[in-house]
PDB file of C-alpha atoms in Angstrom:
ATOM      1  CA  UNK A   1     151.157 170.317 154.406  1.00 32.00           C
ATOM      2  CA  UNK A   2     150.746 167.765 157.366  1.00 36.00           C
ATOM      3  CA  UNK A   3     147.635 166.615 159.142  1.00 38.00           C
ATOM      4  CA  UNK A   4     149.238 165.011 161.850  1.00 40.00           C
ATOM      5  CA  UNK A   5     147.461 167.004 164.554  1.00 42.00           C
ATOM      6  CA  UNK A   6     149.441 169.822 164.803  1.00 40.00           C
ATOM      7  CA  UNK A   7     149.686 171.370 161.507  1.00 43.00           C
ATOM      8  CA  UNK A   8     146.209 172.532 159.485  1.00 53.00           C
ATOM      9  CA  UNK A   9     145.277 172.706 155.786  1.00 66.00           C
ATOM     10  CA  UNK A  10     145.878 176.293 154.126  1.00 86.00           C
ATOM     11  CA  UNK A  11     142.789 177.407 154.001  1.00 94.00           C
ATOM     12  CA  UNK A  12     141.430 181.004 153.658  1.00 96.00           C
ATOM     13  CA  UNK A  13     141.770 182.834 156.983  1.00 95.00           C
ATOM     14  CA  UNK A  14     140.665 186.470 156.337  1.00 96.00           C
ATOM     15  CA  UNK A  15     136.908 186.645 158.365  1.00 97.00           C
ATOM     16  CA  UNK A  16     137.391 183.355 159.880  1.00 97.00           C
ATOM     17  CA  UNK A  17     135.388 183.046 163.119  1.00 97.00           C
ATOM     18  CA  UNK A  18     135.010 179.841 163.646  1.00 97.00           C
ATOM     19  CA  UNK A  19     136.912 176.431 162.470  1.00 97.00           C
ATOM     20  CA  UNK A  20     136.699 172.954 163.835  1.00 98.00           C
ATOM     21  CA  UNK A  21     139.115 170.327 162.402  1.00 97.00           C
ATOM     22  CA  UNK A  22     138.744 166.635 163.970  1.00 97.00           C
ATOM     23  CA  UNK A  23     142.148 165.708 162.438  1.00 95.00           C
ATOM     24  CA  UNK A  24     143.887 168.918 164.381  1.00 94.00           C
ATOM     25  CA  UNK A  25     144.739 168.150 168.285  1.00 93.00           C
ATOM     26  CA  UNK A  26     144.534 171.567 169.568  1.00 94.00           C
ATOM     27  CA  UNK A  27     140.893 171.162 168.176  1.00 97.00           C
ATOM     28  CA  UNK A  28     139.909 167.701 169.234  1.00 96.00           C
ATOM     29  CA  UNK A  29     142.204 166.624 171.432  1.00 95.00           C
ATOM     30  CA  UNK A  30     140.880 163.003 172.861  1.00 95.00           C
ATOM     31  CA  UNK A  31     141.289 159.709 171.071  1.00 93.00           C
ATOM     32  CA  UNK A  32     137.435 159.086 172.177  1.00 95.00           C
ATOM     33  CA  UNK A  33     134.788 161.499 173.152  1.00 97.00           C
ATOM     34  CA  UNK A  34     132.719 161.299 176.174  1.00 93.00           C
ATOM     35  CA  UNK A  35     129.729 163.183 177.123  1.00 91.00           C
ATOM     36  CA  UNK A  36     129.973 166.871 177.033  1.00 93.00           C
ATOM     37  CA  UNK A  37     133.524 167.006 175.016  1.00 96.00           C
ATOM     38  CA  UNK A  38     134.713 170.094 173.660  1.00 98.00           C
ATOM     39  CA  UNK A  39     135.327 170.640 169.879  1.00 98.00           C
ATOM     40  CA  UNK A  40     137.425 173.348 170.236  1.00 98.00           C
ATOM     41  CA  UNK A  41     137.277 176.392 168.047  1.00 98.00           C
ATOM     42  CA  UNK A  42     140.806 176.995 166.277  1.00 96.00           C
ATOM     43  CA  UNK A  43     140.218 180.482 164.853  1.00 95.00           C
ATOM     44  CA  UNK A  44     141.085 183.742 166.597  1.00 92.00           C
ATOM     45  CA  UNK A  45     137.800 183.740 168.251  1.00 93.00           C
ATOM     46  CA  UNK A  46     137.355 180.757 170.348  1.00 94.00           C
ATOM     47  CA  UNK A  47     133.983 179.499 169.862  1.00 97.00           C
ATOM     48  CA  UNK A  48     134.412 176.239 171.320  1.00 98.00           C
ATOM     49  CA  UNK A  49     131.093 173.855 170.708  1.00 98.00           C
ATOM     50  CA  UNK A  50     130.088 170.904 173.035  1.00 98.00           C
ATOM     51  CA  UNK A  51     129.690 167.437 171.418  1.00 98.00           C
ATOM     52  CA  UNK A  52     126.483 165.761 172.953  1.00 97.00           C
ATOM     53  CA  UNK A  53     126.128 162.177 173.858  1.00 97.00           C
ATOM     54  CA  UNK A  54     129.140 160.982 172.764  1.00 97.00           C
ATOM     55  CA  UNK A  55     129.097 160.353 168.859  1.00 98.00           C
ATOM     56  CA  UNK A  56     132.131 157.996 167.538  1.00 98.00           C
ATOM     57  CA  UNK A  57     135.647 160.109 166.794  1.00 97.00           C
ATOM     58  CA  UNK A  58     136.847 157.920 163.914  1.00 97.00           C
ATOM     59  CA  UNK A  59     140.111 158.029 161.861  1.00 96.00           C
ATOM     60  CA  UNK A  60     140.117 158.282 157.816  1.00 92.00           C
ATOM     61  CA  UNK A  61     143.244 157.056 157.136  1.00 85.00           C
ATOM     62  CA  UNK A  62     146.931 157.325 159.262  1.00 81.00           C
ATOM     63  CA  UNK A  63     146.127 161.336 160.221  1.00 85.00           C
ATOM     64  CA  UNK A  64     142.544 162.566 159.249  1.00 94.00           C
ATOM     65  CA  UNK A  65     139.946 161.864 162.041  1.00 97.00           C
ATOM     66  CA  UNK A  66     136.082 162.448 161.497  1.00 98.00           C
ATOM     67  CA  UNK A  67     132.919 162.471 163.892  1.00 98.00           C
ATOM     68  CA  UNK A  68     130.335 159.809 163.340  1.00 98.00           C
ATOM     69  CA  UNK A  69     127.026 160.962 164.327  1.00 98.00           C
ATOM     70  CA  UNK A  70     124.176 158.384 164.575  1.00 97.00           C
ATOM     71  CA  UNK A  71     120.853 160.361 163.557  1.00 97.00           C
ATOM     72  CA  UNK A  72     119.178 159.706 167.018  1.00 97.00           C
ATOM     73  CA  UNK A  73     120.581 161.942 169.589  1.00 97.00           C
ATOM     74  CA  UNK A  74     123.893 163.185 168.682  1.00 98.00           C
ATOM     75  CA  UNK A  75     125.609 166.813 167.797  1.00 98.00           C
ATOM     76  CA  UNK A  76     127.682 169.394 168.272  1.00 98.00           C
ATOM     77  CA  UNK A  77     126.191 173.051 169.771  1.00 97.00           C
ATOM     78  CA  UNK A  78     128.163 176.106 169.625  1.00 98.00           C
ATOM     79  CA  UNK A  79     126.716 179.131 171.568  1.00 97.00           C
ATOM     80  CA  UNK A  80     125.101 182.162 169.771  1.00 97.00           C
ATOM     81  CA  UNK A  81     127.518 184.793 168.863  1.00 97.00           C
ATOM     82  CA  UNK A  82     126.596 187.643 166.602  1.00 97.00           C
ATOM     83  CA  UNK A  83     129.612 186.844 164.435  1.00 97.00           C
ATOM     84  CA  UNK A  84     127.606 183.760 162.991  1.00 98.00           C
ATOM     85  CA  UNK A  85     124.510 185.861 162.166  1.00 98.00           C
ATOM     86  CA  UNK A  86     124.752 187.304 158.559  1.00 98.00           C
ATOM     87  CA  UNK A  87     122.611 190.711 159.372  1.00 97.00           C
ATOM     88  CA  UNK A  88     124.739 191.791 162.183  1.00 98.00           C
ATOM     89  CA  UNK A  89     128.237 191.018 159.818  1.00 96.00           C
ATOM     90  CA  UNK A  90     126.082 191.421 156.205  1.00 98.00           C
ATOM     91  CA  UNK A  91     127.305 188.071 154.872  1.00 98.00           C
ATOM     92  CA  UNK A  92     128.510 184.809 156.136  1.00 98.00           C
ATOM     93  CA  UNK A  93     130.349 181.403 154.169  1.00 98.00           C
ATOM     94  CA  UNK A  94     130.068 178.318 156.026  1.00 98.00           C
ATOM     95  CA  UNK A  95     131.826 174.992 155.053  1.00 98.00           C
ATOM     96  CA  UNK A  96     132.010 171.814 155.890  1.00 98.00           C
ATOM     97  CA  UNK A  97     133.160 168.324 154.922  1.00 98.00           C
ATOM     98  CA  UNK A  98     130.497 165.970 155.311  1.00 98.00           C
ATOM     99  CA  UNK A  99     130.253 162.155 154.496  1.00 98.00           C
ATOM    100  CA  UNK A 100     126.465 160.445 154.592  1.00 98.00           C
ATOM    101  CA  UNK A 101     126.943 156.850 155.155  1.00 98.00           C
ATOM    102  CA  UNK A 102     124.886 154.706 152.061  1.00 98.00           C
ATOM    103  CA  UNK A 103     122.814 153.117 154.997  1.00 97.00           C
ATOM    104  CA  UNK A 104     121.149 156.718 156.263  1.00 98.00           C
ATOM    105  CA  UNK A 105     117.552 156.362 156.349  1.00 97.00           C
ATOM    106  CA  UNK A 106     116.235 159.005 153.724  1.00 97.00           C
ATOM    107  CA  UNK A 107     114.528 161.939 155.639  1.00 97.00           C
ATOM    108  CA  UNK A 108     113.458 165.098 154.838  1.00 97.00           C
ATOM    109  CA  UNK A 109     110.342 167.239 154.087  1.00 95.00           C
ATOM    110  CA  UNK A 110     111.150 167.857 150.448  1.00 95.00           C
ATOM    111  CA  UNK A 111     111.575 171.580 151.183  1.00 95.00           C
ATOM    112  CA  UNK A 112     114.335 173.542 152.438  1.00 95.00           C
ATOM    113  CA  UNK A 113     112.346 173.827 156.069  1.00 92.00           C
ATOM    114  CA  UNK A 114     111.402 171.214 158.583  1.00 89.00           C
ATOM    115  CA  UNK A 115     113.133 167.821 159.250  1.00 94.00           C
ATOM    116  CA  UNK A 116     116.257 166.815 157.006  1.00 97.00           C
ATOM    117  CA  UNK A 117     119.682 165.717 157.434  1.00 98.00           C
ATOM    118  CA  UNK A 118     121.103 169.196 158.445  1.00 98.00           C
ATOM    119  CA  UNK A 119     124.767 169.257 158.279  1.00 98.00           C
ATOM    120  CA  UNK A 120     124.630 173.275 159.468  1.00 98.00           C
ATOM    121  CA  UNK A 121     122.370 174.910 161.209  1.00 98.00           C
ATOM    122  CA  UNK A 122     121.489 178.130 163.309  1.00 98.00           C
ATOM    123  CA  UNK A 123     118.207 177.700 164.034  1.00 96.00           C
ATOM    124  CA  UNK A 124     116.557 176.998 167.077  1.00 88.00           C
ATOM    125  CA  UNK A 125     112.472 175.654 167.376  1.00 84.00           C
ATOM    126  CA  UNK A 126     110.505 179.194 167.716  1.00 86.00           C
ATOM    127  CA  UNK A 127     111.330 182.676 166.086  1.00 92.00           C
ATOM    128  CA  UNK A 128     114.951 181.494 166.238  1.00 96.00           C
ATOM    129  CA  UNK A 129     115.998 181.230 162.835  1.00 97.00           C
ATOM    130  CA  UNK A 130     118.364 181.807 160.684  1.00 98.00           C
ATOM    131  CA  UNK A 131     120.510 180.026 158.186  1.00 98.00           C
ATOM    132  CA  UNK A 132     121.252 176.072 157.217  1.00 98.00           C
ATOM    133  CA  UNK A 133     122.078 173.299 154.905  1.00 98.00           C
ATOM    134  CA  UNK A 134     120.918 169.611 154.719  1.00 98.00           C
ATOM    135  CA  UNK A 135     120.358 166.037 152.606  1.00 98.00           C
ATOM    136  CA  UNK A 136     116.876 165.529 151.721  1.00 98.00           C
ATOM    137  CA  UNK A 137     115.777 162.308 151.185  1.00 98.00           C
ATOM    138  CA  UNK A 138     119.209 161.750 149.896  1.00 98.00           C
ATOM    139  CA  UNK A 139     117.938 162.956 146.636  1.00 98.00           C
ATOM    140  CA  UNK A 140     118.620 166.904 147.315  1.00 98.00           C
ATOM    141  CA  UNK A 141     120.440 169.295 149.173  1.00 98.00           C
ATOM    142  CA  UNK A 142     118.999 172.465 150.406  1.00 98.00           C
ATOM    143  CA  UNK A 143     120.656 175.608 151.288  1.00 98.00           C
ATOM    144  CA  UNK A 144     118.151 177.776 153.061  1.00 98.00           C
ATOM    145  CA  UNK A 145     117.708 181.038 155.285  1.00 98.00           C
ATOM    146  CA  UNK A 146     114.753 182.486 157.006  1.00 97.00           C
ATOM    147  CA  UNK A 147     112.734 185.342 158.449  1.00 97.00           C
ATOM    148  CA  UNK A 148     113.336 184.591 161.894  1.00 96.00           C
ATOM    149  CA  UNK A 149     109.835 182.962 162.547  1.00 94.00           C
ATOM    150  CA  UNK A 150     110.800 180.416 160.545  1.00 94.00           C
ATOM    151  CA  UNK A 151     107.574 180.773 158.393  1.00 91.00           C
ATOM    152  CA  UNK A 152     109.296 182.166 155.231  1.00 94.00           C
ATOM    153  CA  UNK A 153     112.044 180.829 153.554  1.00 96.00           C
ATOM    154  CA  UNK A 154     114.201 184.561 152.448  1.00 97.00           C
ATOM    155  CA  UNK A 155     116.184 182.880 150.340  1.00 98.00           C
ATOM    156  CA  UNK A 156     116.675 179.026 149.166  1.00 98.00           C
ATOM    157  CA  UNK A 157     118.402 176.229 146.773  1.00 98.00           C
ATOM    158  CA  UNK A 158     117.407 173.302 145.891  1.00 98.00           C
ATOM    159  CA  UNK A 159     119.843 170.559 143.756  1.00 98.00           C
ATOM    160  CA  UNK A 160     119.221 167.295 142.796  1.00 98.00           C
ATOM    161  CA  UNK A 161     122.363 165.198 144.756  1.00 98.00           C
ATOM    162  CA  UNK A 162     122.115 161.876 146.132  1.00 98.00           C
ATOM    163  CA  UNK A 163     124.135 162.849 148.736  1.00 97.00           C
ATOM    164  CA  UNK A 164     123.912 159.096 150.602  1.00 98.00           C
ATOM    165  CA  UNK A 165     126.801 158.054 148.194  1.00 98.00           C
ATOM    166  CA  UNK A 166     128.933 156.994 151.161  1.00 98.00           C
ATOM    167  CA  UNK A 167     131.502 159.269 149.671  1.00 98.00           C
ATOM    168  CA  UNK A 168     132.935 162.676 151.188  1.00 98.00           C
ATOM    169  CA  UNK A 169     131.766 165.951 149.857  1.00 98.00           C
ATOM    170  CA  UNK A 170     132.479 169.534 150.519  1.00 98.00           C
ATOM    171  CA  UNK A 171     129.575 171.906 150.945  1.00 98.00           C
ATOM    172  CA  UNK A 172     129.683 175.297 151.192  1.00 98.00           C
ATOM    173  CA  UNK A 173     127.247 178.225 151.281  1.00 98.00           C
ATOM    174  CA  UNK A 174     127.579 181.739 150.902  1.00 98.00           C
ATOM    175  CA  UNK A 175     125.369 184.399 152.276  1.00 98.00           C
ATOM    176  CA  UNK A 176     124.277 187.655 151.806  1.00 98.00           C
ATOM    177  CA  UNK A 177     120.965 189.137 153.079  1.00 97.00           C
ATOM    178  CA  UNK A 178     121.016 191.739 151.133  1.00 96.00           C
ATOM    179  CA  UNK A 179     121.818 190.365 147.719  1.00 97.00           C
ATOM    180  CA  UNK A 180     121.417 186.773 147.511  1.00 98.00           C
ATOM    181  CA  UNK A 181     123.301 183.412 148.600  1.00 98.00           C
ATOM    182  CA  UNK A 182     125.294 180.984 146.290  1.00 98.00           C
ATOM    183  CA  UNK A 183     125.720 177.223 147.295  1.00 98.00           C
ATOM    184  CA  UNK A 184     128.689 175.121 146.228  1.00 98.00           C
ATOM    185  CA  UNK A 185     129.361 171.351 146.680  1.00 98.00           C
ATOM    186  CA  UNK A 186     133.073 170.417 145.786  1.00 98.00           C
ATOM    187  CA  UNK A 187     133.973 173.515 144.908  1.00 98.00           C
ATOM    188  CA  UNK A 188     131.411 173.812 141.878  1.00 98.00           C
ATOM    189  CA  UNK A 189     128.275 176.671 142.210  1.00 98.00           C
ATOM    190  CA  UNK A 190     125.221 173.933 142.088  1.00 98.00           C
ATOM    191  CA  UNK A 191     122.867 177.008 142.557  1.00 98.00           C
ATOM    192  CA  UNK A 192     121.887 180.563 143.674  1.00 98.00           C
ATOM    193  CA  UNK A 193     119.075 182.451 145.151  1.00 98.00           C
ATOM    194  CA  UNK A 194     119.075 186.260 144.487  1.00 97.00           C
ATOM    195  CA  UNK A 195     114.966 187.182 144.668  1.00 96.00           C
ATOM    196  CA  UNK A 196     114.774 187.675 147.946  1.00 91.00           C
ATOM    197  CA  UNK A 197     111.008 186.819 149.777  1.00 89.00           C
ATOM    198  CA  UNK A 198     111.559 188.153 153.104  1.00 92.00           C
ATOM    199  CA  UNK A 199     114.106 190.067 155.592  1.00 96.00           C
ATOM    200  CA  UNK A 200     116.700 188.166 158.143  1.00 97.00           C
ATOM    201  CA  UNK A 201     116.707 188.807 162.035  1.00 97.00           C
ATOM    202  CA  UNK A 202     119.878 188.380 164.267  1.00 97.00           C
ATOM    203  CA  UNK A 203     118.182 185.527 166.886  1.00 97.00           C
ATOM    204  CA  UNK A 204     119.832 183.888 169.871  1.00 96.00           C
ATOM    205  CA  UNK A 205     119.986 180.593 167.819  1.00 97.00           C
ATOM    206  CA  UNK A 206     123.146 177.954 168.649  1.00 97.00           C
ATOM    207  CA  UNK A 207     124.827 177.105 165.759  1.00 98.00           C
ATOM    208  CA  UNK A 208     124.546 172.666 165.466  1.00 98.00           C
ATOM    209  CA  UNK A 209     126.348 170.497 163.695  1.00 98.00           C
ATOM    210  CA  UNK A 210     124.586 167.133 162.890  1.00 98.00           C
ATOM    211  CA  UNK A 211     121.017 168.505 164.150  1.00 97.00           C
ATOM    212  CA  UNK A 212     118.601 171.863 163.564  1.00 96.00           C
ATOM    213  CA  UNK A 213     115.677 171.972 165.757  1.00 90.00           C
ATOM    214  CA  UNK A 214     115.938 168.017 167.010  1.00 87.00           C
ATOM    215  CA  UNK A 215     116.249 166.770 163.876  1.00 92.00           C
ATOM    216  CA  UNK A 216     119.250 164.727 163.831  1.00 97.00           C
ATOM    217  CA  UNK A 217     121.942 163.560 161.193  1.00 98.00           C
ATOM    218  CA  UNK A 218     123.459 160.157 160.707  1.00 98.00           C
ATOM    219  CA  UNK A 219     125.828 161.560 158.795  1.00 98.00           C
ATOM    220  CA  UNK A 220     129.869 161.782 159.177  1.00 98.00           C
ATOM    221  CA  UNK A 221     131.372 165.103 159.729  1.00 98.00           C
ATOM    222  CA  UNK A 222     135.361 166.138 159.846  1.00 98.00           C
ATOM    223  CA  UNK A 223     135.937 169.827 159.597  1.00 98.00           C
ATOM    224  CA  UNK A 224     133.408 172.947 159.546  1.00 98.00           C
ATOM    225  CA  UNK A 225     134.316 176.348 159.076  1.00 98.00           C
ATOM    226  CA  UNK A 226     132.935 179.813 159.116  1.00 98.00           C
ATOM    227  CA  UNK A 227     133.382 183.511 158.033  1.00 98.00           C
ATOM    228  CA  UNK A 228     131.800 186.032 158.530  1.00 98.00           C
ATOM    229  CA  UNK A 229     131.805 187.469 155.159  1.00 98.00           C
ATOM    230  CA  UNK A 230     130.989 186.500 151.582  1.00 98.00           C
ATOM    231  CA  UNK A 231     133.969 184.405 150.122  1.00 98.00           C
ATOM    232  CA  UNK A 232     134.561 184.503 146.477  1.00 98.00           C
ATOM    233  CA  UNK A 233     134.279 181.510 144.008  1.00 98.00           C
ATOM    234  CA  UNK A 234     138.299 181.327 143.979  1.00 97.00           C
ATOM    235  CA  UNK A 235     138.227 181.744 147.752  1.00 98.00           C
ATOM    236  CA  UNK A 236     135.905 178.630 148.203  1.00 98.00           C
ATOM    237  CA  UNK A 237     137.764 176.517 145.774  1.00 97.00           C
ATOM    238  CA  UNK A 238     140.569 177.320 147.816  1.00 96.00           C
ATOM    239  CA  UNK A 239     139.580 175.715 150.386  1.00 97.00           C
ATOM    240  CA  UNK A 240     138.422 172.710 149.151  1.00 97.00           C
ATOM    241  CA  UNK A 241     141.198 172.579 146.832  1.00 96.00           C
ATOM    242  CA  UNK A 242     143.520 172.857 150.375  1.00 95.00           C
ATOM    243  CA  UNK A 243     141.238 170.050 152.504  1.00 95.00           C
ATOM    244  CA  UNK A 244     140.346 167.899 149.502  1.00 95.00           C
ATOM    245  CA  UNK A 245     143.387 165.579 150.070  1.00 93.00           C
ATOM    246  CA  UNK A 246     142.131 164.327 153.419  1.00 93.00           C
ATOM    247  CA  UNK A 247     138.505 163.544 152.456  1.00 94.00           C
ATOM    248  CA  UNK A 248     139.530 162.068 148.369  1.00 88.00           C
TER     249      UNK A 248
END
């Protein structure tokens, strides 16, 4: 397996409609980013995202790059596209490598609404919601999706994580509208939601990286990817079990 720009991890594509990899050069390919960059999409279905006001590219080690975002004004915004809304598809996994740096100031609501650290996010500020996953506080992680006012939380998780560990974790979350939605960080279930409290709405929400509704991450991010479809346990330890090397 090489990481050298050219080459990507082996990770599961069956469903895959979106995947941005910092450390892949058909995806990123600048050794800075400027206002406006592209983070180009490298799965069949282009859906390229725009990096706003010029976060930090950083590199890992010799081949693995990452995006430092700074918590003030920084993020990446990828179009709406029904293949990211769960109701149109009837599930949807999204992943993501994600480091918070020790120094993050702790924000959050306590809840799995509001202001927070979102790593993920479609969800935009009025009857545009949908689906996300954040540090609270840096004491929890919350895995959340909503009626599409935003009012009502359909389903959520809550775990106890001090996510601000300065350390890189993989988080993943799997969802079905219908039947419930599991969350995973490092390839371990930390938690599942399967009473349902309200229905799902496909909305003309961007999907963000680093942000959800102007709230904005300091927070390290170097590959996201989405399906649009439920993955299985083995299926999500897959991939982290593929990207792990880069991140460990």
């Amino acid at each position: 397996m090489s990481f050298n720009g050219q080459v990507g991890p082996l990770i599961v594509s069956d469903g895959l409609v979106g995947c941005w990899d910092a450390s892949v050069l058909r995806s990123l390919p600048v050794d800075s980013i400027g206002t406006d960059e592209t983070w180009i999409d490298i799965s069949k279905d282009s859906n390229d995202g725009t990096i706003e006001n010029s976060p930090i590219l950083k590199t890992l080690n010799t081949n693995v790059r990452y995006i430092d975002f700074n918590g003030t004004d920084e993020k990446v915004e990828i179009p709406d596209n029904d293949v990211f809304s769960p109701t149109v598809s009837g599930a949807i996994t999204v992943c993501c490598w994600a480091n918070t740096p020790t120094g993050a100031a702790a924000v959050g609501n306590g809840g799995g609404g509001g202001s927070g650290a979102w790593f993920v996010a479609k969800a935009a500020v009025t009857t545009h919601y949908e689906w996300g996953f954040k540090n609270d506080l840096n004491t929890k992680i919350f895995f959340t999706c909503w009626e599409a006012d935003g009012a009502t939380e359909v389903y959520v998780i809550e775990h106890t994580f001090a996510a601000n560990d300065g350390l890189w974790h993989f988080y993943c979350m799997v969802l079905t509208p219908s039947t419930g939605m599991y969350g995973y960080i490092d390839g371990v279930l930390v938690g599942s939601d399967t009473s349902s409290s309200g229905s799902m709405s496909n909305t003309s929400a961007a999907v963000e990286f680093a942000s959800r509704t102007g709230s904005y991450s300091d927070v390290n991010i170097g590959w996201v990817s989405i399906y649009n479809r439920a993955l299985s346990f083995s299926e999500v330890k897959k991939n982290y079990d593929s990207t792990k090397a880069r991140f460990t």
